[in-house]
Short mmCIF file of C-alpha atoms and ligand atoms in Angstrom, two decimals:
data_model
loop_
_atom_site.label_atom_id
_atom_site.label_comp_id
_atom_site.label_asym_id
_atom_site.label_seq_id
_atom_site.Cartn_x
_atom_site.Cartn_y
_atom_site.Cartn_z
CA MET P 1 1.49 39.32 -7.56
CA ASN P 2 -1.07 37.82 -9.96
CA TYR P 3 -2.92 34.57 -9.59
CA ILE P 4 -3.17 32.04 -12.39
CA SER P 5 -6.15 29.76 -12.12
CA LEU P 6 -5.07 26.66 -14.03
CA ASP P 7 -6.82 23.62 -15.40
CA LEU P 8 -5.50 20.87 -17.65
CA GLU P 9 -7.02 18.11 -19.71
CA TRP P 10 -4.91 15.07 -20.43
CA ASN P 11 -5.00 11.98 -22.59
CA GLN P 12 -4.00 8.51 -21.50
CA ALA P 13 -2.82 5.35 -23.13
CA TYR P 14 -3.80 1.76 -22.46
CA ALA P 15 -1.79 0.21 -19.63
CA GLN P 16 0.75 -1.77 -21.68
CA LYS P 17 1.60 1.16 -23.89
CA ALA P 18 1.81 3.58 -20.94
CA LEU P 19 4.19 1.26 -19.14
CA ALA P 20 6.43 0.83 -22.16
CA VAL P 21 6.65 4.59 -22.69
CA GLN P 22 7.49 5.23 -19.04
CA LYS P 23 10.20 2.58 -19.10
CA ARG P 24 11.72 4.12 -22.18
CA LEU P 25 11.60 7.65 -20.75
CA GLU P 26 12.63 6.47 -17.30
CA CYS P 27 10.06 8.72 -15.70
CA ARG P 28 6.45 8.72 -14.68
CA LEU P 29 3.89 9.71 -17.29
CA ARG P 30 0.34 8.77 -16.38
CA GLY P 31 -1.19 11.08 -18.90
CA GLU P 32 -0.20 13.53 -21.58
CA VAL P 33 -1.45 17.10 -21.42
CA ILE P 34 -3.66 17.96 -24.40
CA GLN P 35 -5.15 21.24 -23.26
CA ILE P 36 -4.04 24.04 -20.97
CA GLY P 37 -6.64 26.52 -19.77
CA ALA P 38 -5.86 29.43 -17.49
CA VAL P 39 -7.36 32.63 -16.17
CA LYS P 40 -5.25 35.45 -14.78
CA LEU P 41 -6.43 37.42 -11.76
CA ASP P 42 -4.84 40.46 -10.18
CA GLU P 43 -4.14 40.81 -6.47
CA ASP P 44 -7.74 41.82 -5.82
CA LEU P 45 -8.96 38.81 -7.77
CA ASN P 46 -10.23 40.78 -10.77
CA LEU P 47 -10.13 38.75 -13.98
CA ILE P 48 -7.50 40.27 -16.24
CA GLY P 49 -6.86 37.66 -18.90
CA SER P 50 -7.41 34.16 -20.17
CA TYR P 51 -5.42 31.56 -22.04
CA ARG P 52 -6.19 28.32 -23.81
CA ILE P 53 -4.02 26.14 -25.96
CA THR P 54 -4.49 22.66 -27.39
CA VAL P 55 -1.35 20.55 -27.16
CA LYS P 56 -0.34 17.89 -29.64
CA PRO P 57 0.70 14.78 -27.72
CA LYS P 58 3.99 13.09 -28.49
CA PHE P 59 3.75 9.80 -26.62
CA PHE P 60 0.02 8.96 -26.33
CA LYS P 61 -1.07 10.22 -29.73
CA VAL P 62 -4.40 8.46 -30.06
CA ILE P 63 -7.15 10.13 -28.11
CA GLN P 64 -9.03 7.84 -25.72
CA ARG P 65 -12.71 7.65 -26.40
CA TYR P 66 -13.74 8.71 -22.88
CA VAL P 67 -11.35 11.69 -23.02
CA MET P 68 -12.96 12.74 -26.27
CA ARG P 69 -16.45 12.36 -24.80
CA LEU P 70 -15.47 14.30 -21.68
CA THR P 71 -13.55 17.16 -23.26
CA GLY P 72 -15.01 17.45 -26.74
CA ILE P 73 -11.45 17.35 -28.11
CA ASP P 74 -11.14 15.03 -31.12
CA GLN P 75 -8.26 13.47 -32.98
CA THR P 76 -8.12 16.21 -35.65
CA MET P 77 -7.87 18.93 -33.03
CA LEU P 78 -5.07 17.00 -31.32
CA ASP P 79 -3.18 16.48 -34.54
CA HIS P 80 -3.32 20.23 -35.18
CA GLY P 81 -2.31 21.12 -31.64
CA THR P 82 0.90 22.86 -30.64
CA PRO P 83 3.79 20.62 -29.51
CA LEU P 84 4.33 20.85 -25.75
CA PRO P 85 7.72 22.61 -25.73
CA GLU P 86 6.30 25.48 -27.77
CA ALA P 87 2.96 25.54 -25.95
CA ILE P 88 4.72 25.71 -22.60
CA GLU P 89 7.05 28.46 -23.67
CA ARG P 90 4.09 30.55 -24.80
CA PHE P 91 2.09 29.76 -21.71
CA HIS P 92 5.00 30.61 -19.39
CA ARG P 93 5.45 33.93 -21.17
CA TRP P 94 1.73 34.67 -20.76
CA CYS P 95 1.96 33.89 -17.01
CA GLY P 96 4.45 36.73 -16.56
CA GLU P 97 6.99 37.22 -13.78
CA ASP P 98 5.27 37.26 -10.42
CA PHE P 99 2.42 34.79 -10.01
CA ALA P 100 1.05 31.88 -8.02
CA PHE P 101 -1.05 29.06 -9.40
CA LEU P 102 -4.50 28.29 -8.08
CA THR P 103 -5.77 24.81 -8.93
CA TRP P 104 -8.83 22.80 -8.02
CA GLY P 105 -7.44 19.67 -6.35
CA PRO P 106 -3.85 18.44 -6.19
CA ASP P 107 -3.50 16.72 -9.58
CA ASP P 108 -2.84 19.31 -12.29
CA ILE P 109 0.60 20.64 -11.37
CA PRO P 110 2.18 17.21 -10.75
CA MET P 111 0.77 16.10 -14.11
CA LEU P 112 2.31 19.12 -15.80
CA GLU P 113 5.62 18.52 -14.00
CA ASP P 114 5.67 14.93 -15.23
CA ASN P 115 4.98 16.12 -18.77
CA LEU P 116 7.80 18.66 -18.63
CA ARG P 117 10.17 16.05 -17.28
CA ALA P 118 9.22 13.65 -20.08
CA HIS P 119 10.22 16.40 -22.53
CA ARG P 120 13.34 17.25 -20.48
CA LEU P 121 12.00 20.75 -19.87
CA ASP P 122 12.47 22.91 -16.78
CA GLY P 123 9.55 22.75 -14.33
CA SER P 124 11.01 24.79 -11.49
CA TRP P 125 8.75 27.76 -12.28
CA LEU P 126 5.71 25.70 -11.28
CA HIS P 127 6.60 25.62 -7.61
CA ARG P 128 4.20 28.23 -6.27
CA VAL P 129 0.88 26.42 -6.11
CA TYR P 130 -2.16 26.65 -3.89
CA ASP P 131 -4.90 24.06 -3.95
CA LEU P 132 -8.14 26.00 -3.79
CA GLN P 133 -10.03 22.86 -2.87
CA LEU P 134 -8.24 22.84 0.50
CA ILE P 135 -8.82 26.55 1.03
CA PHE P 136 -12.50 26.09 0.17
CA ASN P 137 -12.88 23.28 2.72
CA ARG P 138 -11.06 25.22 5.41
CA GLN P 139 -13.16 28.33 4.87
CA THR P 140 -16.52 26.60 4.60
CA ASP P 141 -17.28 23.53 6.73
CA GLY P 142 -13.75 22.29 7.50
CA SER P 143 -14.37 19.01 5.70
CA LYS P 144 -11.49 16.80 4.63
CA ASN P 145 -13.40 15.42 1.63
CA GLN P 146 -12.33 16.20 -1.91
CA ARG P 147 -15.16 18.36 -3.20
CA SER P 148 -15.78 18.73 -6.89
CA LEU P 149 -15.61 22.12 -8.53
CA GLU P 150 -19.35 21.74 -9.26
CA TYR P 151 -19.98 21.34 -5.53
CA ALA P 152 -18.16 24.59 -4.75
CA MET P 153 -19.99 26.40 -7.55
CA GLU P 154 -23.32 25.23 -6.22
CA HIS P 155 -22.28 26.25 -2.72
CA PHE P 156 -21.72 29.82 -3.92
CA GLY P 157 -24.65 29.86 -6.35
CA ILE P 158 -22.43 30.14 -9.42
CA GLU P 159 -24.32 29.20 -12.53
CA GLN P 160 -22.80 26.49 -14.71
CA ASN P 161 -23.43 28.32 -17.96
CA LEU P 162 -20.51 26.87 -19.96
CA PRO P 163 -19.64 23.24 -20.67
CA ALA P 164 -17.42 21.64 -17.99
CA HIS P 165 -14.21 19.72 -18.82
CA ASP P 166 -12.99 22.38 -21.12
CA ALA P 167 -9.72 23.52 -19.56
CA LEU P 168 -10.50 27.21 -19.95
CA ASN P 169 -14.06 26.94 -18.67
CA ASP P 170 -12.91 25.00 -15.61
CA ALA P 171 -10.12 27.51 -14.97
CA TYR P 172 -12.73 30.27 -15.26
CA PHE P 173 -15.11 28.57 -12.82
CA THR P 174 -12.19 28.01 -10.44
CA ALA P 175 -11.46 31.74 -10.65
CA LEU P 176 -15.10 32.54 -9.82
CA VAL P 177 -14.91 30.33 -6.75
CA ALA P 178 -11.61 32.03 -5.78
CA GLN P 179 -13.35 35.40 -5.87
CA ARG P 180 -15.74 34.20 -3.18
CA LEU P 181 -12.99 32.96 -0.88
CA ASP P 182 -10.45 34.82 1.24
CA VAL P 183 -7.57 33.68 -0.93
CA ALA P 184 -4.94 35.84 0.79
CA ALA P 185 -5.83 34.39 4.21
CA GLY P 186 -5.88 30.88 2.76
CA ILE P 187 -2.42 31.37 1.28
CA ALA P 188 -1.02 32.83 4.51
CA GLN P 189 -2.24 29.76 6.38
CA TYR P 190 -0.78 27.50 3.71
CA ASP P 191 2.63 29.20 3.89
CA GLU P 192 2.60 29.13 7.66
CA ARG P 193 2.06 25.41 7.68
CA ARG P 194 4.73 24.90 5.04
CA GLY P 195 7.08 27.10 7.08
CA ASP P 196 6.76 24.72 10.04
CA ASN P 197 8.62 22.04 8.20
CA LEU P 198 12.28 21.96 9.14
CA LEU P 199 12.96 19.54 6.33
CA THR P 200 10.93 18.53 3.28
CA THR P 201 12.42 16.03 0.91
CA VAL P 202 11.80 12.95 -1.19
CA ILE P 203 13.84 9.79 -0.88
CA GLY P 204 13.98 7.03 -3.47
CA ASP P 205 12.53 9.19 -6.24
CA ALA P 206 13.08 7.04 -9.32
CA ASP P 207 10.97 9.49 -11.33
CA GLY P 208 13.59 12.11 -10.54
CA GLY P 209 16.51 9.84 -11.38
CA GLU P 210 17.27 8.38 -7.93
CA LYS P 211 17.23 4.70 -7.13
CA GLY P 212 13.84 3.62 -5.75
CA PHE P 213 13.32 1.09 -2.96
CA SER P 214 12.05 -2.30 -4.07
CA THR P 215 9.88 -2.73 -0.94
CA PRO P 216 8.39 -0.42 1.72
CA GLU P 217 10.35 -2.41 4.33
CA LEU P 218 13.65 -1.51 2.68
CA LEU P 219 12.64 2.13 2.62
CA LEU P 220 11.70 2.05 6.31
CA ALA P 221 15.08 0.51 7.11
CA ASP P 222 16.97 3.32 5.37
CA GLU P 223 19.10 5.27 7.83
CA ARG P 224 17.34 8.57 7.01
CA VAL P 225 14.15 6.96 8.30
CA ALA P 226 15.41 4.57 10.97
CA THR P 227 18.06 6.82 12.51
CA PRO P 228 17.40 10.39 11.36
CA THR P 229 19.34 13.42 12.47
CA CYS P 230 18.04 16.83 13.54
CA PRO P 231 17.67 19.20 10.56
CA LEU P 232 18.73 22.11 12.80
CA CYS P 233 21.85 20.76 14.53
CA SER P 234 22.58 17.41 12.82
CA ALA P 235 22.59 15.58 16.15
CA PRO P 236 21.17 12.04 16.07
CA LEU P 237 17.53 11.96 17.13
CA THR P 238 16.20 9.67 19.86
CA PRO P 239 12.95 7.81 19.09
CA LEU P 240 10.31 8.38 21.77
CA ASP P 241 7.81 5.78 20.58
CA ASN P 242 7.05 3.30 17.80
CA LEU P 243 6.53 3.94 14.14
CA LEU P 244 2.86 4.60 13.49
CA HIS P 245 1.48 3.16 10.26
CA SER P 246 -1.70 4.83 9.05
CA LYS P 247 -3.95 4.27 6.06
CA GLY P 248 -2.52 4.80 2.60
CA GLN P 249 1.14 4.04 3.44
CA ARG P 250 1.57 6.98 5.79
CA TYR P 251 4.04 6.76 8.63
CA THR P 252 4.76 8.94 11.64
CA ARG P 253 7.33 8.69 14.40
CA LEU P 254 8.07 10.95 17.32
CA PHE P 255 11.71 11.77 18.04
CA SER P 256 13.55 14.13 20.29
CA CYS P 257 16.62 16.29 19.87
CA LYS P 258 18.48 17.29 23.05
CA GLU P 259 18.61 20.85 21.92
CA HIS P 260 15.49 21.28 19.78
CA GLY P 261 12.91 19.19 21.61
CA LYS P 262 10.29 16.89 20.16
CA LEU P 263 10.13 16.44 16.41
CA PHE P 264 7.85 14.46 14.14
CA LEU P 265 9.07 12.56 11.15
CA ARG P 266 6.16 12.12 8.75
CA MET P 267 6.27 10.13 5.55
CA HIS P 268 4.02 9.17 2.71
CA LEU P 269 5.15 6.18 0.65
CA LEU P 270 4.34 6.26 -3.05
CA ARG P 271 4.98 4.08 -6.08
CA ASN P 272 7.49 5.15 -8.70
CA PHE P 273 6.83 4.58 -12.40
CA ASN P 274 8.95 1.40 -12.29
CA GLU P 275 7.06 -0.10 -9.33
CA THR P 276 9.73 0.82 -6.78
CA TRP P 277 8.91 3.00 -3.76
CA ARG P 278 9.71 6.54 -2.76
CA ALA P 279 8.72 8.60 0.27
CA LYS P 280 7.77 12.20 0.72
CA TYR P 281 9.51 12.95 3.96
CA VAL P 282 9.03 15.80 6.38
CA ILE P 283 10.48 16.69 9.79
CA LEU P 284 8.63 19.28 11.87
CA PRO P 285 8.32 20.34 15.51
CA ALA P 286 5.77 18.29 17.46
CA ASP P 287 3.06 20.21 19.27
CA GLU P 288 1.04 18.85 22.16
CA ALA P 289 -2.12 18.13 20.16
CA GLY P 290 -0.11 16.31 17.50
CA GLU P 291 1.66 14.20 20.08
CA LYS P 292 -1.59 13.29 21.81
CA ASP P 293 -3.13 12.25 18.52
CA TYR P 294 -0.06 10.19 17.60
CA ARG P 295 -0.01 8.32 20.96
CA LYS P 296 -3.72 7.60 20.70
CA ARG P 297 -3.42 6.22 17.19
CA LEU P 298 -0.50 4.04 18.24
CA GLN P 299 -2.60 2.63 21.04
CA ASP P 300 -5.58 2.07 18.75
CA SER P 301 -3.49 0.25 16.18
CA ALA P 302 -2.00 -1.98 18.91
CA VAL P 303 -5.52 -2.87 20.08
CA ALA P 304 -6.68 -3.53 16.53
CA THR P 305 -3.75 -5.86 15.92
CA THR P 306 -4.41 -7.90 19.07
CA ARG P 307 -8.06 -8.22 18.13
CA ARG P 308 -7.27 -9.30 14.64
CA ARG P 309 -4.81 -11.91 15.79
CA ARG P 310 -7.00 -13.76 18.24
CA PRO P 311 -9.95 -15.15 16.29
CA ARG P 312 -8.17 -15.91 13.05
CA ARG P 313 -8.19 -19.60 12.19
CA LYS P 314 -6.63 -20.62 8.99
CA PRO P 315 -7.05 -23.93 7.20
CA ARG P 316 -4.16 -26.17 8.13
CA GLN P 317 -2.35 -26.01 4.80
CA ALA P 318 -2.47 -22.26 4.59
CA GLN P 319 -1.24 -22.00 8.14
CA GLU P 320 1.80 -24.08 7.40
CA ALA P 321 2.57 -22.13 4.30
CA SER P 322 2.51 -18.81 6.09
CA THR P 323 4.27 -19.37 9.36
CA GLN P 324 6.34 -16.28 8.96
CA GLY P 325 5.42 -12.67 8.81
CA SER P 326 1.89 -12.72 7.46
CA ASP P 327 0.66 -10.64 10.35
CA ALA P 328 2.92 -7.69 9.82
CA ALA P 329 0.23 -5.06 10.21
CA THR P 330 2.07 -3.17 12.91
CA PRO P 331 5.73 -2.37 12.49
CA SER P 332 7.73 -3.66 15.42
CA PRO P 333 9.53 -1.37 17.87
CA GLN P 334 13.28 -1.17 17.69
ZN1 ZN G 1 18.61 19.69 17.07
#
């Protein structure tokens, strides 16, 4: 198997225009890819090829000034670029048969998927992706911070001898960082974690043509969330504690299946292009450490809520206007 280190540059439109385009296309499009850069590595991480193509945008045709400053791509280059369907066909052919993508950070592949969807093109071949940023963190200091590519280069003493924010240069630098990591071990760990999940799905994905939920509350009341069944035996699961709400619209709840033991349901709520909500939704076996952490966080959030409630004194008018439900920080138990 080869590795493809991938980097993209994309152009954006001003908010009104972007919204109108997304409504018309009925899918999310936060940016339009204008350059694809990639470096191919063999199994031993030797560099064996490179690829760069400038893409002519179809929806956001005018290059934003800051994108031009950052990437050095100007309007003339864009106008002479290759339309996405053709660029992607060529790029896919260059990738070959058996490969996995390496990216720096989580953003590039979803952006490319959105672009393919906007053009009604198949994106299923993009599924094998490893975020090198995570592997770097795990194999260096275990940090959870998002480190820049420049940070990783400095860490390994890689000289920045080419301009950054050129898709090919960034893909090349990403490849150099990969060569200094144990990529195979990182991938094995990645796959192991992925393999733990008994169920991985998205609900309410308006970007993918489903109906989104107009509020997070409606999503949380959906039967797949409120009364889920075991992915292994389809038996109804019994909740063992409350729904835990963490930062950034993340939710966790511990359940049990008579036959398969304790299971976590974990969700991340996200906005669809049309302002409705979807959730990435995972069910996986609960281990002891995970359960301990979950119970502790539940307790902490209960304490935080009590503390917040006590000293708050609102002006009289405001108090009258908000007699119901303003303090909904913690979801109530069933
Ligand atoms: Zn079961």
